Amino acid sequence: MGAMKRRVPIGLYAITDSQLTPSATMVASVEAAILGGAVMVQYREKSAPMAERLAQARNLQSVCATTDIPLLINDDIELAKRIGAAGVHLGQTDGSAAEARHLLGDGAIIGITCHADLALAEAAAADGADYLAFGRFFNSSTKPDAPPAPTAILAEAKRFKRPVAAIGGITTENGELLVRAGADLLAVVGGLFGGNPEATIQKAQTFQRLFASHHPLFSTPR
């Protein structure tokens, strides 16, 4: 049962951003992404006060629970536990997969940032991560200082028997390259959000068509 609960979906992974999805439009933006086909959502907020982060995360959890889409919290295991999120995404300095598993339970989805380093991916898999995230693959405003990652790392990481996520400057124009290279998830911020809800729906649909056309295991989730 636990393994089934932790199944990581294949497709568009929508990530919020305080500039592109501010409080006033965050819920509408995420609803649009889900309507367009996003299979997982990450709440990512680095600077807001805790009360604001709690309120935003709770609002998104309500949306995601209603639509049966996993919501993961970026870098904050305690917040994920507090709102009953589906899981957490952790950077290399934000706690371990084992710690998150202990606090969130066997059913939680736990992702780990591995940058462009297969050794980090191997350690994360051994620690119990459910998916491994690599990037940046293109210039990125949200990760401007991240080291570039070669597309070949997506296929090389398959040895760890975990889904692999690609992040960093991904758009509807360059996403096909990464899906063809082996990405199971495209983690997208600016390439998805920032316009009106209708634009977000259309972009999400385009990303999902990339998976439908080029991922061997993709199936329409709903």
PDB file of C-alpha atoms in Angstrom:
ATOM      1  CA  MET A   1       0.000   0.000   0.000  1.00  0.00           C
ATOM      2  CA  GLY A   2       2.769   2.450   0.909  1.00  0.00           C
ATOM      3  CA  ALA A   3       4.581   1.936  -2.386  1.00  0.00           C
ATOM      4  CA  MET A   4       1.352   2.531  -4.301  1.00  0.00           C
ATOM      5  CA  LYS A   5       0.728   5.768  -2.435  1.00  0.00           C
ATOM      6  CA  ARG A   6       4.240   6.911  -3.267  1.00  0.00           C
ATOM      7  CA  ARG A   7       3.951   6.341  -6.997  1.00  0.00           C
ATOM      8  CA  VAL A   8       5.490   9.343  -8.706  1.00  0.00           C
ATOM      9  CA  PRO A   9       3.472  10.416 -11.765  1.00  0.00           C
ATOM     10  CA  ILE A  10       4.949  11.140 -15.186  1.00  0.00           C
ATOM     11  CA  GLY A  11       4.422  14.556 -16.717  1.00  0.00           C
ATOM     12  CA  LEU A  12       4.388  18.261 -15.905  1.00  0.00           C
ATOM     13  CA  TYR A  13       5.544  19.244 -12.397  1.00  0.00           C
ATOM     14  CA  ALA A  14       4.287  22.776 -11.690  1.00  0.00           C
ATOM     15  CA  ILE A  15       6.340  24.863  -9.241  1.00  0.00           C
ATOM     16  CA  THR A  16       5.103  28.108  -7.697  1.00  0.00           C
ATOM     17  CA  ASP A  17       7.166  31.281  -7.465  1.00  0.00           C
ATOM     18  CA  SER A  18       6.532  34.394  -5.373  1.00  0.00           C
ATOM     19  CA  GLN A  19       7.055  36.672  -8.388  1.00  0.00           C
ATOM     20  CA  LEU A  20       5.074  34.695 -10.940  1.00  0.00           C
ATOM     21  CA  THR A  21       2.400  33.276  -8.630  1.00  0.00           C
ATOM     22  CA  PRO A  22       1.885  35.878  -5.871  1.00  0.00           C
ATOM     23  CA  SER A  23      -0.692  35.292  -3.153  1.00  0.00           C
ATOM     24  CA  ALA A  24      -3.496  37.043  -5.027  1.00  0.00           C
ATOM     25  CA  THR A  25      -3.233  34.759  -8.056  1.00  0.00           C
ATOM     26  CA  MET A  26      -1.499  31.648  -6.718  1.00  0.00           C
ATOM     27  CA  VAL A  27      -4.576  29.459  -6.364  1.00  0.00           C
ATOM     28  CA  ALA A  28      -5.962  30.459  -9.772  1.00  0.00           C
ATOM     29  CA  SER A  29      -2.564  29.848 -11.385  1.00  0.00           C
ATOM     30  CA  VAL A  30      -2.208  26.385  -9.869  1.00  0.00           C
ATOM     31  CA  GLU A  31      -5.799  25.506 -10.721  1.00  0.00           C
ATOM     32  CA  ALA A  32      -5.054  26.467 -14.333  1.00  0.00           C
ATOM     33  CA  ALA A  33      -1.904  24.323 -14.396  1.00  0.00           C
ATOM     34  CA  ILE A  34      -3.847  21.339 -13.055  1.00  0.00           C
ATOM     35  CA  LEU A  35      -6.685  21.927 -15.511  1.00  0.00           C
ATOM     36  CA  GLY A  36      -4.104  21.876 -18.284  1.00  0.00           C
ATOM     37  CA  GLY A  37      -2.751  18.541 -17.093  1.00  0.00           C
ATOM     38  CA  ALA A  38      -0.052  19.115 -14.441  1.00  0.00           C
ATOM     39  CA  VAL A  39       0.462  15.865 -12.542  1.00  0.00           C
ATOM     40  CA  MET A  40       2.259  17.248  -9.466  1.00  0.00           C
ATOM     41  CA  VAL A  41       2.624  20.656  -7.782  1.00  0.00           C
ATOM     42  CA  GLN A  42       5.388  22.080  -5.608  1.00  0.00           C
ATOM     43  CA  TYR A  43       4.913  25.027  -3.271  1.00  0.00           C
ATOM     44  CA  ARG A  44       8.180  26.965  -3.349  1.00  0.00           C
ATOM     45  CA  GLU A  45       8.479  30.091  -1.226  1.00  0.00           C
ATOM     46  CA  LYS A  46      11.800  31.150   0.271  1.00  0.00           C
ATOM     47  CA  SER A  47      11.176  34.520   1.906  1.00  0.00           C
ATOM     48  CA  ALA A  48       7.581  35.053   3.064  1.00  0.00           C
ATOM     49  CA  PRO A  49       6.739  35.053   6.800  1.00  0.00           C
ATOM     50  CA  MET A  50       5.706  31.701   8.229  1.00  0.00           C
ATOM     51  CA  ALA A  51       2.072  32.727   8.677  1.00  0.00           C
ATOM     52  CA  GLU A  52       1.828  33.636   4.994  1.00  0.00           C
ATOM     53  CA  ARG A  53       3.570  30.469   3.904  1.00  0.00           C
ATOM     54  CA  LEU A  54       1.236  28.395   6.043  1.00  0.00           C
ATOM     55  CA  ALA A  55      -1.844  30.076   4.583  1.00  0.00           C
ATOM     56  CA  GLN A  56      -0.613  29.709   1.004  1.00  0.00           C
ATOM     57  CA  ALA A  57       0.354  26.078   1.493  1.00  0.00           C
ATOM     58  CA  ARG A  58      -3.010  25.273   3.039  1.00  0.00           C
ATOM     59  CA  ASN A  59      -4.827  26.902   0.129  1.00  0.00           C
ATOM     60  CA  LEU A  60      -2.821  24.889  -2.370  1.00  0.00           C
ATOM     61  CA  GLN A  61      -3.305  21.695  -0.395  1.00  0.00           C
ATOM     62  CA  SER A  62      -7.049  22.222  -0.596  1.00  0.00           C
ATOM     63  CA  VAL A  63      -6.887  22.643  -4.379  1.00  0.00           C
ATOM     64  CA  CYS A  64      -4.602  19.649  -4.862  1.00  0.00           C
ATOM     65  CA  ALA A  65      -6.565  17.377  -2.540  1.00  0.00           C
ATOM     66  CA  THR A  66      -9.771  18.211  -4.407  1.00  0.00           C
ATOM     67  CA  THR A  67      -8.194  17.332  -7.751  1.00  0.00           C
ATOM     68  CA  ASP A  68      -6.184  14.355  -6.424  1.00  0.00           C
ATOM     69  CA  ILE A  69      -2.872  15.927  -7.441  1.00  0.00           C
ATOM     70  CA  PRO A  70       0.136  15.527  -5.103  1.00  0.00           C
ATOM     71  CA  LEU A  71       1.343  18.754  -3.462  1.00  0.00           C
ATOM     72  CA  LEU A  72       4.960  18.790  -2.341  1.00  0.00           C
ATOM     73  CA  ILE A  73       6.523  21.471  -0.155  1.00  0.00           C
ATOM     74  CA  ASN A  74       9.936  22.832  -1.052  1.00  0.00           C
ATOM     75  CA  ASP A  75      12.618  22.567   1.629  1.00  0.00           C
ATOM     76  CA  ASP A  76      10.302  22.479   4.663  1.00  0.00           C
ATOM     77  CA  ILE A  77       9.501  19.074   6.141  1.00  0.00           C
ATOM     78  CA  GLU A  78       7.670  20.568   9.119  1.00  0.00           C
ATOM     79  CA  LEU A  79       5.355  22.631   6.910  1.00  0.00           C
ATOM     80  CA  ALA A  80       4.627  19.590   4.759  1.00  0.00           C
ATOM     81  CA  LYS A  81       3.667  17.629   7.860  1.00  0.00           C
ATOM     82  CA  ARG A  82       1.610  20.477   9.284  1.00  0.00           C
ATOM     83  CA  ILE A  83      -0.675  20.815   6.256  1.00  0.00           C
ATOM     84  CA  GLY A  84      -0.791  17.145   5.319  1.00  0.00           C
ATOM     85  CA  ALA A  85       1.006  17.593   2.000  1.00  0.00           C
ATOM     86  CA  ALA A  86       1.754  14.595  -0.195  1.00  0.00           C
ATOM     87  CA  GLY A  87       5.471  15.068   0.324  1.00  0.00           C
ATOM     88  CA  VAL A  88       8.493  17.307   0.210  1.00  0.00           C
ATOM     89  CA  HIS A  89      11.286  18.339  -2.129  1.00  0.00           C
ATOM     90  CA  LEU A  90      14.652  18.851  -0.472  1.00  0.00           C
ATOM     91  CA  GLY A  91      17.863  20.523  -1.532  1.00  0.00           C
ATOM     92  CA  GLN A  92      21.211  19.187  -0.425  1.00  0.00           C
ATOM     93  CA  THR A  93      21.184  21.302   2.758  1.00  0.00           C
ATOM     94  CA  ASP A  94      17.515  20.974   3.727  1.00  0.00           C
ATOM     95  CA  GLY A  95      17.444  17.639   5.521  1.00  0.00           C
ATOM     96  CA  SER A  96      17.673  14.050   4.377  1.00  0.00           C
ATOM     97  CA  ALA A  97      15.196  11.760   2.709  1.00  0.00           C
ATOM     98  CA  ALA A  98      15.431   9.492   5.737  1.00  0.00           C
ATOM     99  CA  GLU A  99      14.515  12.359   8.076  1.00  0.00           C
ATOM    100  CA  ALA A 100      11.591  13.335   5.866  1.00  0.00           C
ATOM    101  CA  ARG A 101      10.411   9.727   5.722  1.00  0.00           C
ATOM    102  CA  HIS A 102      10.511   9.498   9.502  1.00  0.00           C
ATOM    103  CA  LEU A 103       8.419  12.639   9.936  1.00  0.00           C
ATOM    104  CA  LEU A 104       6.047  12.303   6.986  1.00  0.00           C
ATOM    105  CA  GLY A 105       5.525   8.566   6.862  1.00  0.00           C
ATOM    106  CA  ASP A 106       5.906   5.799   4.336  1.00  0.00           C
ATOM    107  CA  GLY A 107       3.281   7.234   2.001  1.00  0.00           C
ATOM    108  CA  ALA A 108       5.056  10.567   1.419  1.00  0.00           C
ATOM    109  CA  ILE A 109       6.697  11.433  -1.898  1.00  0.00           C
ATOM    110  CA  ILE A 110      10.234  12.673  -1.310  1.00  0.00           C
ATOM    111  CA  GLY A 111      12.320  14.312  -4.007  1.00  0.00           C
ATOM    112  CA  ILE A 112      15.961  15.323  -3.754  1.00  0.00           C
ATOM    113  CA  THR A 113      17.921  17.918  -5.729  1.00  0.00           C
ATOM    114  CA  CYS A 114      20.979  16.252  -7.268  1.00  0.00           C
ATOM    115  CA  HIS A 115      22.216  19.133  -9.463  1.00  0.00           C
ATOM    116  CA  ALA A 116      24.445  17.514 -12.103  1.00  0.00           C
ATOM    117  CA  ASP A 117      26.008  14.924  -9.809  1.00  0.00           C
ATOM    118  CA  LEU A 118      25.346  11.197 -10.098  1.00  0.00           C
ATOM    119  CA  ALA A 119      27.059  10.595  -6.748  1.00  0.00           C
ATOM    120  CA  LEU A 120      24.450  12.802  -5.071  1.00  0.00           C
ATOM    121  CA  ALA A 121      21.748  10.875  -6.910  1.00  0.00           C
ATOM    122  CA  GLU A 122      23.144   7.548  -5.757  1.00  0.00           C
ATOM    123  CA  ALA A 123      23.208   8.762  -2.152  1.00  0.00           C
ATOM    124  CA  ALA A 124      19.660  10.120  -2.401  1.00  0.00           C
ATOM    125  CA  ALA A 125      18.342   6.859  -3.814  1.00  0.00           C
ATOM    126  CA  ALA A 126      20.070   4.901  -1.060  1.00  0.00           C
ATOM    127  CA  ASP A 127      18.537   7.276   1.496  1.00  0.00           C
ATOM    128  CA  GLY A 128      15.037   6.532   0.263  1.00  0.00           C
ATOM    129  CA  ALA A 129      14.262   9.328  -2.225  1.00  0.00           C
ATOM    130  CA  ASP A 130      11.296   8.669  -4.479  1.00  0.00           C
ATOM    131  CA  TYR A 131      12.533  10.818  -7.357  1.00  0.00           C
ATOM    132  CA  LEU A 132      15.814  12.483  -8.305  1.00  0.00           C
ATOM    133  CA  ALA A 133      15.913  16.035  -9.673  1.00  0.00           C
ATOM    134  CA  PHE A 134      18.640  17.284 -11.998  1.00  0.00           C
ATOM    135  CA  GLY A 135      19.386  20.707 -13.445  1.00  0.00           C
ATOM    136  CA  ARG A 136      19.659  23.371 -14.444  1.00  0.00           C
ATOM    137  CA  PHE A 137      19.484  22.405 -18.102  1.00  0.00           C
ATOM    138  CA  PHE A 138      18.908  25.912 -19.482  1.00  0.00           C
ATOM    139  CA  ASN A 139      19.381  29.452 -18.183  1.00  0.00           C
ATOM    140  CA  SER A 140      17.032  29.951 -15.272  1.00  0.00           C
ATOM    141  CA  SER A 141      15.884  33.010 -13.344  1.00  0.00           C
ATOM    142  CA  THR A 142      14.928  30.896 -10.314  1.00  0.00           C
ATOM    143  CA  LYS A 143      18.233  28.978 -10.278  1.00  0.00           C
ATOM    144  CA  PRO A 144      20.713  31.406 -11.877  1.00  0.00           C
ATOM    145  CA  ASP A 145      23.735  30.097  -9.975  1.00  0.00           C
ATOM    146  CA  ALA A 146      23.038  26.387 -10.364  1.00  0.00           C
ATOM    147  CA  PRO A 147      25.687  24.518 -12.352  1.00  0.00           C
ATOM    148  CA  PRO A 148      24.581  23.422 -15.819  1.00  0.00           C
ATOM    149  CA  ALA A 149      23.633  19.786 -16.253  1.00  0.00           C
ATOM    150  CA  PRO A 150      24.152  17.717 -19.427  1.00  0.00           C
ATOM    151  CA  THR A 151      21.034  16.095 -20.857  1.00  0.00           C
ATOM    152  CA  ALA A 152      22.830  12.736 -20.857  1.00  0.00           C
ATOM    153  CA  ILE A 153      22.615  12.635 -17.050  1.00  0.00           C
ATOM    154  CA  LEU A 154      18.879  11.909 -17.284  1.00  0.00           C
ATOM    155  CA  ALA A 155      19.497   8.577 -18.996  1.00  0.00           C
ATOM    156  CA  GLU A 156      22.534   7.806 -16.861  1.00  0.00           C
ATOM    157  CA  ALA A 157      20.480   8.262 -13.682  1.00  0.00           C
ATOM    158  CA  LYS A 158      18.053   5.517 -14.710  1.00  0.00           C
ATOM    159  CA  ARG A 159      20.459   3.081 -13.090  1.00  0.00           C
ATOM    160  CA  PHE A 160      19.104   4.179  -9.701  1.00  0.00           C
ATOM    161  CA  LYS A 161      15.617   2.901 -10.540  1.00  0.00           C
ATOM    162  CA  ARG A 162      13.930   6.172  -9.579  1.00  0.00           C
ATOM    163  CA  PRO A 163      11.929   8.631 -11.689  1.00  0.00           C
ATOM    164  CA  VAL A 164      14.062  11.580 -12.783  1.00  0.00           C
ATOM    165  CA  ALA A 165      12.946  15.198 -12.870  1.00  0.00           C
ATOM    166  CA  ALA A 166      14.499  17.923 -15.000  1.00  0.00           C
ATOM    167  CA  ILE A 167      14.503  21.556 -13.850  1.00  0.00           C
ATOM    168  CA  GLY A 168      15.951  24.869 -14.939  1.00  0.00           C
ATOM    169  CA  GLY A 169      14.774  27.153 -17.720  1.00  0.00           C
ATOM    170  CA  ILE A 170      12.368  24.630 -19.231  1.00  0.00           C
ATOM    171  CA  THR A 171       9.824  25.895 -21.753  1.00  0.00           C
ATOM    172  CA  THR A 172       7.351  24.394 -24.182  1.00  0.00           C
ATOM    173  CA  GLU A 173       9.985  24.939 -26.864  1.00  0.00           C
ATOM    174  CA  ASN A 174      12.901  23.082 -25.247  1.00  0.00           C
ATOM    175  CA  GLY A 175      11.028  20.533 -23.129  1.00  0.00           C
ATOM    176  CA  GLU A 176      10.871  17.890 -25.858  1.00  0.00           C
ATOM    177  CA  LEU A 177      14.659  17.506 -25.771  1.00  0.00           C
ATOM    178  CA  LEU A 178      14.534  16.597 -22.081  1.00  0.00           C
ATOM    179  CA  VAL A 179      11.629  14.174 -22.380  1.00  0.00           C
ATOM    180  CA  ARG A 180      13.416  12.426 -25.227  1.00  0.00           C
ATOM    181  CA  ALA A 181      16.582  12.336 -23.097  1.00  0.00           C
ATOM    182  CA  GLY A 182      14.764  10.501 -20.313  1.00  0.00           C
ATOM    183  CA  ALA A 183      12.985  13.024 -18.064  1.00  0.00           C
ATOM    184  CA  ASP A 184       9.959  11.571 -16.281  1.00  0.00           C
ATOM    185  CA  LEU A 185       8.992  14.966 -14.888  1.00  0.00           C
ATOM    186  CA  LEU A 186       9.525  18.461 -16.245  1.00  0.00           C
ATOM    187  CA  ALA A 187       9.679  20.828 -13.268  1.00  0.00           C
ATOM    188  CA  VAL A 188       8.588  24.183 -14.645  1.00  0.00           C
ATOM    189  CA  VAL A 189       8.265  27.652 -13.120  1.00  0.00           C
ATOM    190  CA  GLY A 190       8.640  30.577 -15.538  1.00  0.00           C
ATOM    191  CA  GLY A 191       7.905  28.448 -18.575  1.00  0.00           C
ATOM    192  CA  LEU A 192       4.438  27.786 -17.162  1.00  0.00           C
ATOM    193  CA  PHE A 193       3.415  30.688 -14.944  1.00  0.00           C
ATOM    194  CA  GLY A 194       3.447  34.456 -15.359  1.00  0.00           C
ATOM    195  CA  GLY A 195       0.628  34.941 -17.842  1.00  0.00           C
ATOM    196  CA  ASN A 196      -3.121  34.735 -17.415  1.00  0.00           C
ATOM    197  CA  PRO A 197      -4.808  31.443 -16.422  1.00  0.00           C
ATOM    198  CA  GLU A 198      -5.766  30.635 -20.002  1.00  0.00           C
ATOM    199  CA  ALA A 199      -2.125  30.917 -21.080  1.00  0.00           C
ATOM    200  CA  THR A 200      -1.107  28.633 -18.216  1.00  0.00           C
ATOM    201  CA  ILE A 201      -3.711  26.056 -19.249  1.00  0.00           C
ATOM    202  CA  GLN A 202      -2.440  26.102 -22.821  1.00  0.00           C
ATOM    203  CA  LYS A 203       1.198  25.754 -21.785  1.00  0.00           C
ATOM    204  CA  ALA A 204       0.367  22.879 -19.437  1.00  0.00           C
ATOM    205  CA  GLN A 205      -1.491  21.123 -22.233  1.00  0.00           C
ATOM    206  CA  THR A 206       1.508  21.576 -24.512  1.00  0.00           C
ATOM    207  CA  PHE A 207       3.867  20.098 -21.921  1.00  0.00           C
ATOM    208  CA  GLN A 208       1.581  17.117 -21.463  1.00  0.00           C
ATOM    209  CA  ARG A 209       1.481  16.554 -25.227  1.00  0.00           C
ATOM    210  CA  LEU A 210       5.285  16.305 -25.156  1.00  0.00           C
ATOM    211  CA  PHE A 211       5.014  13.413 -22.726  1.00  0.00           C
ATOM    212  CA  ALA A 212       2.170  11.793 -24.665  1.00  0.00           C
ATOM    213  CA  SER A 213       4.296  11.912 -27.817  1.00  0.00           C
ATOM    214  CA  HIS A 214       7.752  11.125 -26.499  1.00  0.00           C
ATOM    215  CA  HIS A 215       7.643   9.298 -23.125  1.00  0.00           C
ATOM    216  CA  PRO A 216       7.348   5.513 -23.438  1.00  0.00           C
ATOM    217  CA  LEU A 217       5.445   5.063 -20.165  1.00  0.00           C
ATOM    218  CA  PHE A 218       3.172   8.090 -20.239  1.00  0.00           C
ATOM    219  CA  SER A 219      -0.559   7.597 -19.976  1.00  0.00           C
ATOM    220  CA  THR A 220      -3.186  10.284 -19.516  1.00  0.00           C
ATOM    221  CA  PRO A 221      -3.860  10.345 -15.755  1.00  0.00           C
ATOM    222  CA  ARG A 222      -7.458  11.487 -16.038  1.00  0.00           C
TER     223      ARG A 222
END
